CSV table of C-alpha atoms in Angstrom, one decimal:
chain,number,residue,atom,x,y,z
A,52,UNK,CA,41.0,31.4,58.0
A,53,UNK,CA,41.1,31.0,62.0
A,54,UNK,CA,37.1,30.2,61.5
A,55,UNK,CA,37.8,27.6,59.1
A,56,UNK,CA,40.8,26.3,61.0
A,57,UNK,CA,38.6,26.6,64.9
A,58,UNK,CA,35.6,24.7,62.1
A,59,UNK,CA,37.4,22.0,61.3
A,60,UNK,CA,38.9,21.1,65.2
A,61,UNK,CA,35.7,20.0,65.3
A,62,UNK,CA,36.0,16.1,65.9
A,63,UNK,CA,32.0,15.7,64.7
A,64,UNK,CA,33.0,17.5,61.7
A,65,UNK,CA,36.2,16.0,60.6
A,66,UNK,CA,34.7,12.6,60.5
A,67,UNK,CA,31.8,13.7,58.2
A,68,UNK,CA,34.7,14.4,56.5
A,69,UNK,CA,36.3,11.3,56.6
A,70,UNK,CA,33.2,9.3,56.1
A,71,UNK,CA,32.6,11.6,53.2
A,72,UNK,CA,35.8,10.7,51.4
A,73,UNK,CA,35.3,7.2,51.7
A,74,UNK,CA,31.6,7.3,50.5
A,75,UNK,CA,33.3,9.0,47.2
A,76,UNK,CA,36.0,6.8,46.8
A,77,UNK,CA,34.0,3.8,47.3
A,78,UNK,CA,31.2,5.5,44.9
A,79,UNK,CA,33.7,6.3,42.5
A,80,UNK,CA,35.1,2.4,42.5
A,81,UNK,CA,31.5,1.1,42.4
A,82,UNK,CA,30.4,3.3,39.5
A,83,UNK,CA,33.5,3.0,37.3
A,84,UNK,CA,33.5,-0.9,37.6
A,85,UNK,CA,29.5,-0.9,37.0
A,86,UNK,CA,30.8,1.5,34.2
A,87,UNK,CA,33.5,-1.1,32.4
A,88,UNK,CA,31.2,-4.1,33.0
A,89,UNK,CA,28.6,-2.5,31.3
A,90,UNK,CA,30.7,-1.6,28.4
A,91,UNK,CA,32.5,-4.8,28.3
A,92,UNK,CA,28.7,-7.0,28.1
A,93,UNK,CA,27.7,-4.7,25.2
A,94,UNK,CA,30.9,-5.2,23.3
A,95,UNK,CA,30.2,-9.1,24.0
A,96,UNK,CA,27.4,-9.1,22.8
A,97,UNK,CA,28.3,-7.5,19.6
A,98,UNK,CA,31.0,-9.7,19.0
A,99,UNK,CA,28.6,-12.7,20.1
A,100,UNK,CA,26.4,-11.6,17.0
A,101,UNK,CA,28.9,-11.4,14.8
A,102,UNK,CA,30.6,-14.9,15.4
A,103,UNK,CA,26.9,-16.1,14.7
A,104,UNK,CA,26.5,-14.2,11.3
A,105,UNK,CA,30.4,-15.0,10.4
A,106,UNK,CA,29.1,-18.9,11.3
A,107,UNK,CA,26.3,-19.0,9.4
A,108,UNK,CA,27.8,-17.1,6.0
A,109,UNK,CA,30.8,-19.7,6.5
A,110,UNK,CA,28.3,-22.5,6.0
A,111,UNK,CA,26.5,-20.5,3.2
A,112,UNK,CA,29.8,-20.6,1.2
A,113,UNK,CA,30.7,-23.8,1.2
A,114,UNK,CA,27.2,-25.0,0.8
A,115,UNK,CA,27.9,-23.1,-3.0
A,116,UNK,CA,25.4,-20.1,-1.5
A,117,UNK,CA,25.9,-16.6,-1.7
A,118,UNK,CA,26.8,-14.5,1.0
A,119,UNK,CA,23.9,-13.9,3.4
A,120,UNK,CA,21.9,-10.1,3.0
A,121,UNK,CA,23.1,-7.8,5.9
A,122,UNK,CA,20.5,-6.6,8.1
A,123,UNK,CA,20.2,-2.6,8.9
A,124,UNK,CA,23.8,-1.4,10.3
A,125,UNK,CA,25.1,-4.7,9.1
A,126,UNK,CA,27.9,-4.9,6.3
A,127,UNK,CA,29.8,-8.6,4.8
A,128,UNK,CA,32.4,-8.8,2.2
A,129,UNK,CA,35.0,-11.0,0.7
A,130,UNK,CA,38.4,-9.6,0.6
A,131,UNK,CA,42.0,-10.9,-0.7
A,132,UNK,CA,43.6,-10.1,2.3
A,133,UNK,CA,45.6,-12.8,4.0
A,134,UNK,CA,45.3,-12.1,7.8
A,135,UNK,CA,42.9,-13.1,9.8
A,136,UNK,CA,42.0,-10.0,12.4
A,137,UNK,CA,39.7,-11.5,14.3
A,138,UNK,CA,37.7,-9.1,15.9
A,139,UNK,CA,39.0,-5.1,15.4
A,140,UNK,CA,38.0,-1.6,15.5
A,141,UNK,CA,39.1,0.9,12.9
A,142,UNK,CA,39.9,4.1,14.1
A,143,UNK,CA,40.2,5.7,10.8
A,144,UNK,CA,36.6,4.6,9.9
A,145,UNK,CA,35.8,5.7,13.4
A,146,UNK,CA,34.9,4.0,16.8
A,147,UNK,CA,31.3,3.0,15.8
A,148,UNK,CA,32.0,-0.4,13.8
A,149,UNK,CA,32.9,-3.3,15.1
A,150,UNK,CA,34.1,-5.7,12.6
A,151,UNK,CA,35.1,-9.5,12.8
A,152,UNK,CA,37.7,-11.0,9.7
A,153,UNK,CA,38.6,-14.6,9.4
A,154,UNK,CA,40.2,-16.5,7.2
A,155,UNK,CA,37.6,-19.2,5.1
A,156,UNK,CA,38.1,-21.3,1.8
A,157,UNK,CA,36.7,-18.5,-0.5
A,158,UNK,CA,39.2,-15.8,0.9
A,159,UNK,CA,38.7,-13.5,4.1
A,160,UNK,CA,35.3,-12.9,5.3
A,161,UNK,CA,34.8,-9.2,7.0
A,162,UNK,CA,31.9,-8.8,9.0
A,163,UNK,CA,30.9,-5.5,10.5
A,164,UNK,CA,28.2,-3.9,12.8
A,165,UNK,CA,27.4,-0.7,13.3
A,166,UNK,CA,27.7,0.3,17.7
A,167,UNK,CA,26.3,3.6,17.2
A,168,UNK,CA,23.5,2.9,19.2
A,169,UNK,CA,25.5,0.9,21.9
A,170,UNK,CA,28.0,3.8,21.7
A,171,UNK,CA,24.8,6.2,22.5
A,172,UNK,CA,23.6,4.3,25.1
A,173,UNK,CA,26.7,3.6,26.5
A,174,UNK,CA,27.1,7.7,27.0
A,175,UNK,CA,23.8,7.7,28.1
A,176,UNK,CA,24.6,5.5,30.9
A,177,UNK,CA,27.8,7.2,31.8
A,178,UNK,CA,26.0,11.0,32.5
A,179,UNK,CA,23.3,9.1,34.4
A,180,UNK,CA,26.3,7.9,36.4
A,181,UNK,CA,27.6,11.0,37.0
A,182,UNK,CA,24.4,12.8,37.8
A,183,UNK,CA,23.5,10.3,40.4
A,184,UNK,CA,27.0,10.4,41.4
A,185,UNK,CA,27.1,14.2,41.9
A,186,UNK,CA,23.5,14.0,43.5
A,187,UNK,CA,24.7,10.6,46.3
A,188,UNK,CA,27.8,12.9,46.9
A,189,UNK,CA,26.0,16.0,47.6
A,190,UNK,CA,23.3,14.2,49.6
A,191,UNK,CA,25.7,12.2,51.5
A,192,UNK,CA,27.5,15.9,52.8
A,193,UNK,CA,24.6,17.3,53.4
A,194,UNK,CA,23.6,14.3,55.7
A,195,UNK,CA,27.4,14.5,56.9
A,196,UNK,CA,27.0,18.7,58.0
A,197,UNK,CA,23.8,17.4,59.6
A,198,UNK,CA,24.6,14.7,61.3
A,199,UNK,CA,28.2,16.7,62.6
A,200,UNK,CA,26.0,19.5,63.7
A,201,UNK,CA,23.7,17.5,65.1
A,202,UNK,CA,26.8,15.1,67.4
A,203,UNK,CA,28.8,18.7,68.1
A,204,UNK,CA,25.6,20.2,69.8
A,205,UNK,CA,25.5,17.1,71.9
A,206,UNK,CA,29.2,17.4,72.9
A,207,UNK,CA,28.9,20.7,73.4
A,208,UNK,CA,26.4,20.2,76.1
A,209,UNK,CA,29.1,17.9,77.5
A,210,UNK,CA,31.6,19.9,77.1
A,211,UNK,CA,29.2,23.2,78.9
A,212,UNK,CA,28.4,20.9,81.6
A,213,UNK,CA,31.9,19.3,82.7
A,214,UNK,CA,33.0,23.4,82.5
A,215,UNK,CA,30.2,24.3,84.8
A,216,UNK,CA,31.3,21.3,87.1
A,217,UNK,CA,35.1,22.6,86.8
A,218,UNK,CA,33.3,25.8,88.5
A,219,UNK,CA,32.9,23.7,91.4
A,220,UNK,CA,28.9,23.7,90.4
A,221,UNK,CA,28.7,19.8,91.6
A,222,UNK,CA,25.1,20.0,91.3
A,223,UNK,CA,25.4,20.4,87.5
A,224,UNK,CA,23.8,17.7,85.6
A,225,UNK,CA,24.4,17.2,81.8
A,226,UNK,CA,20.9,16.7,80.3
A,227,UNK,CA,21.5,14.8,76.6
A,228,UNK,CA,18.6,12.7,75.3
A,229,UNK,CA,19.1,9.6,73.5
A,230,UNK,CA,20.3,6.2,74.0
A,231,UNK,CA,24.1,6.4,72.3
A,232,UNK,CA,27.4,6.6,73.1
A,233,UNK,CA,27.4,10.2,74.3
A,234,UNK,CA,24.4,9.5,76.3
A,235,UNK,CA,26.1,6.4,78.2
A,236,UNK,CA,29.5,9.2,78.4
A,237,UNK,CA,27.4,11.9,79.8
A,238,UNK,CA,25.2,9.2,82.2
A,239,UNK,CA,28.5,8.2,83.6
A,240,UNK,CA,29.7,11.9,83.8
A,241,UNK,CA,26.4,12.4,85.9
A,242,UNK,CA,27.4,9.3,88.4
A,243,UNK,CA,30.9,10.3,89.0
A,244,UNK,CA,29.8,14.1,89.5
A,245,UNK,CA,27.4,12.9,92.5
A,246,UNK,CA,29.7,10.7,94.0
A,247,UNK,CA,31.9,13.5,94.2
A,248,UNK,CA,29.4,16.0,95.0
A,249,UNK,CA,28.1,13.4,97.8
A,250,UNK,CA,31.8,13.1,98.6
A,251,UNK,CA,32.5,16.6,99.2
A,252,UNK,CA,29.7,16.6,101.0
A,253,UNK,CA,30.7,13.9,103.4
A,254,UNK,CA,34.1,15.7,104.0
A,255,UNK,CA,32.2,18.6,105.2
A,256,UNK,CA,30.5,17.2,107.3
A,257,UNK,CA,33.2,14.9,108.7
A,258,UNK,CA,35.5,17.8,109.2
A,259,UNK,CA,32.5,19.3,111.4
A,260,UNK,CA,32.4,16.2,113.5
A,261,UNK,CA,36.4,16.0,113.4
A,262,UNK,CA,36.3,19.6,115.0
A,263,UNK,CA,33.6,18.8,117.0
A,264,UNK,CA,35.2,15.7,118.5
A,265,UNK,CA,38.7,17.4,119.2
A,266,UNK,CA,37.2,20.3,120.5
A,267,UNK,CA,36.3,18.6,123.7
A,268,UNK,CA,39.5,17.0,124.2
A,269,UNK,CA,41.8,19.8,123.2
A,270,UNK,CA,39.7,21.8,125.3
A,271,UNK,CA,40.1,19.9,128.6
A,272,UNK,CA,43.8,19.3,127.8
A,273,UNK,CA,44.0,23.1,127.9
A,274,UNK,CA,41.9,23.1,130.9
A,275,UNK,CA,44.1,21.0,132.8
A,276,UNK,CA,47.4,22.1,131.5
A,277,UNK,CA,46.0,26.5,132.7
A,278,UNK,CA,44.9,24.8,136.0
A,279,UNK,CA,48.1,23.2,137.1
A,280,UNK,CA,50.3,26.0,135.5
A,281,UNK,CA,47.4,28.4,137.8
A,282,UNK,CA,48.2,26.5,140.7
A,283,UNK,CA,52.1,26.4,140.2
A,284,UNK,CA,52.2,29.9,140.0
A,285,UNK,CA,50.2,31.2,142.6
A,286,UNK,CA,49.8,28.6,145.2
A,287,UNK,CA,53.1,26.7,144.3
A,288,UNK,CA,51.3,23.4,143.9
A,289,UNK,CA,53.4,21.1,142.4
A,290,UNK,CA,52.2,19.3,139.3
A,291,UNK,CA,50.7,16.2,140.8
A,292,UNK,CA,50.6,12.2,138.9
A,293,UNK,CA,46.8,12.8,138.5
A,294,UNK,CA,47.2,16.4,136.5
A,295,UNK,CA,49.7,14.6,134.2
A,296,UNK,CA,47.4,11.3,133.9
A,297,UNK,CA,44.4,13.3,133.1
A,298,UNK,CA,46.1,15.6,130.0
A,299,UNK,CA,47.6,12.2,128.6
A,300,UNK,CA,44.3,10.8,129.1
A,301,UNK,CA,43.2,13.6,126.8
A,302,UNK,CA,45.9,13.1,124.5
A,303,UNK,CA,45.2,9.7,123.8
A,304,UNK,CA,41.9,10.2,122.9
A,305,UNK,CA,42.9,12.7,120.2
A,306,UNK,CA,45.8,10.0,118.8
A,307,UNK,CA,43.3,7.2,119.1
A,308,UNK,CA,40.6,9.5,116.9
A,309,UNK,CA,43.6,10.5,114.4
A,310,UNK,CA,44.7,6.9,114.0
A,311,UNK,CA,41.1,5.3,113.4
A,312,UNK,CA,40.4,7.8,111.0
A,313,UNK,CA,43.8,6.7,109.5
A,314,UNK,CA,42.7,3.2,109.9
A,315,UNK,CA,39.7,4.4,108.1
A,316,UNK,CA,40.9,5.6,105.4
A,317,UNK,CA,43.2,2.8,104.6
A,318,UNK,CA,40.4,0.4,104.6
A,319,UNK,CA,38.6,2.8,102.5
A,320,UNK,CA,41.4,2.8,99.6
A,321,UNK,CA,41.0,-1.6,99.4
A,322,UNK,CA,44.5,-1.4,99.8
A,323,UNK,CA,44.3,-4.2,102.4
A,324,UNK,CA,42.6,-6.5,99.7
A,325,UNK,CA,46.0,-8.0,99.1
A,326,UNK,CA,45.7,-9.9,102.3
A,327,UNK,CA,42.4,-11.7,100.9
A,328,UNK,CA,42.3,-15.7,101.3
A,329,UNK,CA,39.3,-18.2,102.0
A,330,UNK,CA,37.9,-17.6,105.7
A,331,UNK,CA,35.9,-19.8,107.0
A,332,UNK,CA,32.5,-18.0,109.0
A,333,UNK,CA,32.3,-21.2,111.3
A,334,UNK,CA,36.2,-20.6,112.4
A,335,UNK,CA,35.6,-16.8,112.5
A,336,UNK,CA,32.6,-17.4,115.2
A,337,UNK,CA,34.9,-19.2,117.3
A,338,UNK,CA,37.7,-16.8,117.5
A,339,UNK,CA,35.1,-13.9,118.2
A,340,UNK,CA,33.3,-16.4,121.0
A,341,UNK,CA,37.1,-16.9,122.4
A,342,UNK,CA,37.8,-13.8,122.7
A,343,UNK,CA,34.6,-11.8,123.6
A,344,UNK,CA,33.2,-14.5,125.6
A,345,UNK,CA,35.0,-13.8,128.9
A,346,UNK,CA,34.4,-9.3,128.3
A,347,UNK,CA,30.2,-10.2,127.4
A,348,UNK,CA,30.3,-12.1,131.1
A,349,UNK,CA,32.7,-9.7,133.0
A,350,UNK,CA,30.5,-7.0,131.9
A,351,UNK,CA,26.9,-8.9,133.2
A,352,UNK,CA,25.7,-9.8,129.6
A,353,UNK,CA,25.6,-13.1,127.7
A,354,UNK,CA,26.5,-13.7,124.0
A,355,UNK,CA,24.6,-16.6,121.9
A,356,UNK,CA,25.4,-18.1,119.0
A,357,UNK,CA,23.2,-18.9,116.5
A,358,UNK,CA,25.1,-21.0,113.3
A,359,UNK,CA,22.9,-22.6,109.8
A,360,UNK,CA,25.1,-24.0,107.6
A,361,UNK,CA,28.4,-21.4,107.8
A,362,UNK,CA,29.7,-20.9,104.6
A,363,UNK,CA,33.6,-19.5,103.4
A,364,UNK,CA,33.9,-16.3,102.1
A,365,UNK,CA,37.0,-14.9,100.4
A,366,UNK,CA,38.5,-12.2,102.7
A,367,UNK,CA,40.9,-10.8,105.2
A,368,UNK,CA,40.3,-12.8,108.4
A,369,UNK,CA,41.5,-10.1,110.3
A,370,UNK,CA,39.7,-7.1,109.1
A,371,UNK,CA,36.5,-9.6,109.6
A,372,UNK,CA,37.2,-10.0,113.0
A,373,UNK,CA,37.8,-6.5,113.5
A,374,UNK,CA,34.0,-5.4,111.7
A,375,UNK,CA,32.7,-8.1,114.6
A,376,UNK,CA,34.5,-7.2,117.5
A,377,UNK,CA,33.4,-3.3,116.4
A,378,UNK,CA,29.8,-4.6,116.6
A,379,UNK,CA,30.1,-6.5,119.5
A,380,UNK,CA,31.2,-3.7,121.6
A,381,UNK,CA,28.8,-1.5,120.2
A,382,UNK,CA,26.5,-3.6,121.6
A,383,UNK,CA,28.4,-3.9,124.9
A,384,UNK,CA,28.5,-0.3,124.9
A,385,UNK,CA,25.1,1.0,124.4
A,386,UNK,CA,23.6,-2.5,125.7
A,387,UNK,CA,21.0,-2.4,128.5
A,388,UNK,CA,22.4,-4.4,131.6
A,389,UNK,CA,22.3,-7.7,131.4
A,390,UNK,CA,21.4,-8.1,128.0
A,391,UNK,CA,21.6,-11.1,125.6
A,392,UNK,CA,23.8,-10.4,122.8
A,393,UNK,CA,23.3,-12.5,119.6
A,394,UNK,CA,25.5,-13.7,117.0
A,395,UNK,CA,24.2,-15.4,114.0
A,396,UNK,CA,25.6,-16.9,111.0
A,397,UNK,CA,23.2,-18.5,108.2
A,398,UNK,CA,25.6,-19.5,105.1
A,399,UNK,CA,27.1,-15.9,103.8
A,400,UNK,CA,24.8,-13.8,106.3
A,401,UNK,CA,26.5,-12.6,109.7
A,402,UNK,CA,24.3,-10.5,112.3
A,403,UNK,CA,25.1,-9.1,115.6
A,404,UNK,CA,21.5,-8.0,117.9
A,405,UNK,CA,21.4,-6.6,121.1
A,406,UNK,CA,19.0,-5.4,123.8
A,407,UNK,CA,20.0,-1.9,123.8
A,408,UNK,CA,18.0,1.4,122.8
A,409,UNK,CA,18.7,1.1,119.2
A,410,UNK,CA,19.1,3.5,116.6
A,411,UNK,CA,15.9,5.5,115.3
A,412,UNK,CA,15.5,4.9,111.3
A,413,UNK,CA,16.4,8.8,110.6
A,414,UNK,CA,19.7,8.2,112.1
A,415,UNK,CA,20.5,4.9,110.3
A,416,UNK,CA,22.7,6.6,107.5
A,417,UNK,CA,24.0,9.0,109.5
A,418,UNK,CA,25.7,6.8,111.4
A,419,UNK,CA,27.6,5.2,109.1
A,420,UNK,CA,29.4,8.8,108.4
A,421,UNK,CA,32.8,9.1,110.3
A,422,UNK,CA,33.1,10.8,113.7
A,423,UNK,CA,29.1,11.4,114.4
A,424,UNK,CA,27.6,10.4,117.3
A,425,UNK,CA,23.8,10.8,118.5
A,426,UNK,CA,23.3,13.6,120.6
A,427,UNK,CA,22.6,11.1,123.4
A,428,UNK,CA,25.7,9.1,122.8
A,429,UNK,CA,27.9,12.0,122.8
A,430,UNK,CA,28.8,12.0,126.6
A,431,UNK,CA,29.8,8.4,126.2
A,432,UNK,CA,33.0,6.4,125.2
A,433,UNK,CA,34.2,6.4,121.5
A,434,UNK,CA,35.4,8.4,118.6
A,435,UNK,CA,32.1,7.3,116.3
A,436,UNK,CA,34.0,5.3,114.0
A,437,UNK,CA,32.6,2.1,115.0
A,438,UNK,CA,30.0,1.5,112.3
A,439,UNK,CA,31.4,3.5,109.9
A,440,UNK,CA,34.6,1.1,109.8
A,441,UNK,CA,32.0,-1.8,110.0
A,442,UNK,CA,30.7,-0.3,106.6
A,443,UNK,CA,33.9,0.0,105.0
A,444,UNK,CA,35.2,-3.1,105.8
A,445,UNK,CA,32.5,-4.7,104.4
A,446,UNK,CA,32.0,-2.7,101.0
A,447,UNK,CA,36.2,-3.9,101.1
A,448,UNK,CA,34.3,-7.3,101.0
A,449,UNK,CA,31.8,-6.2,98.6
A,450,UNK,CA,29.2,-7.2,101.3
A,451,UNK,CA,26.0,-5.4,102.1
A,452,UNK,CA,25.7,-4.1,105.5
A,453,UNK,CA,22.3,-2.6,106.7
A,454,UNK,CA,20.7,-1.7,109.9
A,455,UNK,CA,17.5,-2.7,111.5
A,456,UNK,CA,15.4,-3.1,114.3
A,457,UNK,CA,16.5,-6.1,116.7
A,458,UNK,CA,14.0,-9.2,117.8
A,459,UNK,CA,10.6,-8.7,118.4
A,460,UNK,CA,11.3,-4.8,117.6
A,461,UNK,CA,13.9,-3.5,120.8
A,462,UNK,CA,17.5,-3.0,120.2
A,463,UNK,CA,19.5,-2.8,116.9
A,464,UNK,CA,20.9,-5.6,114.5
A,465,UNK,CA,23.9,-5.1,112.3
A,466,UNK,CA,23.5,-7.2,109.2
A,467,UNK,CA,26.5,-8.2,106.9
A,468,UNK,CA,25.5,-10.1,103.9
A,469,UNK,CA,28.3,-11.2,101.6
A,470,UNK,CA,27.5,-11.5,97.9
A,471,UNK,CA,27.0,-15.1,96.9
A,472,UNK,CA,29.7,-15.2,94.3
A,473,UNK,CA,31.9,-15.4,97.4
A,474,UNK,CA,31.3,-18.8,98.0
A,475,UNK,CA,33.9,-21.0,97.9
């Protein structure tokens, strides 16, 4: 009983079952009408023969004719009944005459034909029916087993595979040929296991580079903090305004690494998407050229602009300005001296080149993951969230954002290109 019960959970199998019903009921409908309009022509066409016959012997009587001879199975008489019948069936003489009476001149005229053949044929028809009933209903289960066998291996190998990924096996892939339903289910069970298996993977390796980039700070804030407390205790050194500046400076830098992760994030979850509107890339040039232009020159460098027909894109004007200001001091940062920064906007395309060392292809995707640095950057200024915000704020934007090599091969360009939809 629990087998037949744990059977018939099965969702493949209980809509076989379902189908099957409704394949007999709609079988059973279709045969038994095909069944009674069968029946019904053949008793019309009986009584179609005799209204002909009872005709013609009507217009043999009063023409002063005898009644006509019946043919085989055929029978005519005059009677002194009164009442016209019309057509009848006598059950006492049996349910294989049909007879017609009518009222003429010359008395009641019966008319009879014998439906034993009709009757024989009729029953005929009606085991045929059945038989090919029967055999439609036993073919259509067996086709329904198969077919619910067949769909219940497939979701089991769903099923098998989203229990090996509840395992935390994120390198399970569900293997189901085809090109249904449960294909499309299991393809899109695939995607959203290697997003999270790429996702898990990211959060490993940004906690690594979140330890790595506390480490140092944490560690000279402890350095400092065991140096003055040395030098309190034993030489009776006051703690002096440079000790206490140098462990806030540390401290800072660990807040300003918690809160652009933080910033991060936020970006991250498009919660900011609320704030979109219509920004216009000509205006957004010239708050980044008001703002940046007097920093490029302060710091030796000199920022050109390069505009081709600036289009509007539908965004937050503020989170814009922030992916160019990121890319701008990127460039400031790791810049060669006196360098020529460039800006460039050609309708929904914004770019950023500078003169700088660049970034060597292998390194172009690592980049973009929160808190790493290149070895050679590490000494430097930053937490490495530069790009990486540049990346989310523009996937925020639905934008693409790609690296490459700047003009005429030195340097690095940053690339936003906003999908073309976001014209306005």
């Amino acid at each position: 009983m629990s087998r037949f019960n744990s059977l018939f959970r099965l969702s493949a199998l209980r809509q076989a079952l379902v189908l099957l019903s409704l394949f007999s009921l709609i079988s059973i409908i279709a045969w038994g009408g095909t069944y009674w309009l069968v029946q019904s022509e053949m008793r019309r066409a009986v009584d179609d023969r005799l209204n002909q016959r009872m005709e013609a012997a009507i217009t043999a009587l009063a023409a002063g004719e005898g009644l006509p001879t019946p043919e085989d199975g055929e029978s005519i008489r005059l009677t002194d009944e009164t009442e016209d019948m019309g057509f009848w069936t006598d059950p006492e003489l049996g349910e294989e005459t049909r007879y017609y009476q009518r009222q003429t001149p010359h008395g009641v005229l019966v008319l009879g034909e014998n439906t034993e053949r009709q009757e024989e044929l009729r029953d005929i028809l009606a085991v045929g029916m059945q038989l090919s009933l029967l055999g439609s209903l036993l073919a259509a289960g067996i086709a329904a087993v198969w077919m619910a066998q067949k769909a219940q291996k497939r979701l089991n190998i769903i099923t098998d595979g989203l229990a090996d990924i509840a395992q935390g096996q994120l390198d399970k892939r569900i293997v189901l040929l085809g090109n249904d339903d449960l294909s499309l289910v299991a393809g899109r069970i695939n995607s959203t296991t290697a997003r999270l298996e790429q996702a898990m993977t990211d959060m490993k390796v940004q906690s690594s580079n979140i330890a790595h980039d506390l480490r140092t700070p944490l560690a000279r804030l402890r350095a400092e903090v065991e140096t003055s407390l040395s030098s309190l205790v034993q030489n009776g050194r006051a703690v002096t305004e440079d000790d206490l500046i140098e462990a806030l400076d540390q401290i800072d830098q660990i807040t300003g690494t918690f809160e652009a992760l933080l910033r991060l994030a936020r970006i991250e979850s498009g919660a900011d998407r609320a704030e979109f509107t219509a920004v216009s890339l000509d205006g957004l040039i010239d708050r980044v050229l008001e703002t940046f232009s007097p920093v490029v020159e302060a710091a030796g460098h000199e920022i050109k602009i390069e505009r081709i027909a600036p289009a509007s894109v539908h965004g937050d004007p503020n989170l814009l300005m922030q992916l160019l200001a990121n890319l701008i001091q990127n460039a400031l940062r790791y810049g060669r001296p006196g360098q020529t920064i460039t800006l460039r906007c050609h309708q929904t395309l914004l770019s950023v080149s500078d003169e700088g060392p660049g970034i060597p292809f292998a390194e172009r995707e690592r980049v973009l993951q929160p808190l790493y640095q290149m070895e050679s950057a590490r000494q430097g200024e930053g937490f490495g969230l530069g790009l990486p915000l540049v990346q989310a704020i523009a996937e925020l934007h639905d934008a693409e954002f790609s690296l490459a090599d700047g003009p005429n091969g030195k340097g690095l360009t940053a690339t936003i290109r906003f999908p073309a939809e976001a014209k306005l």
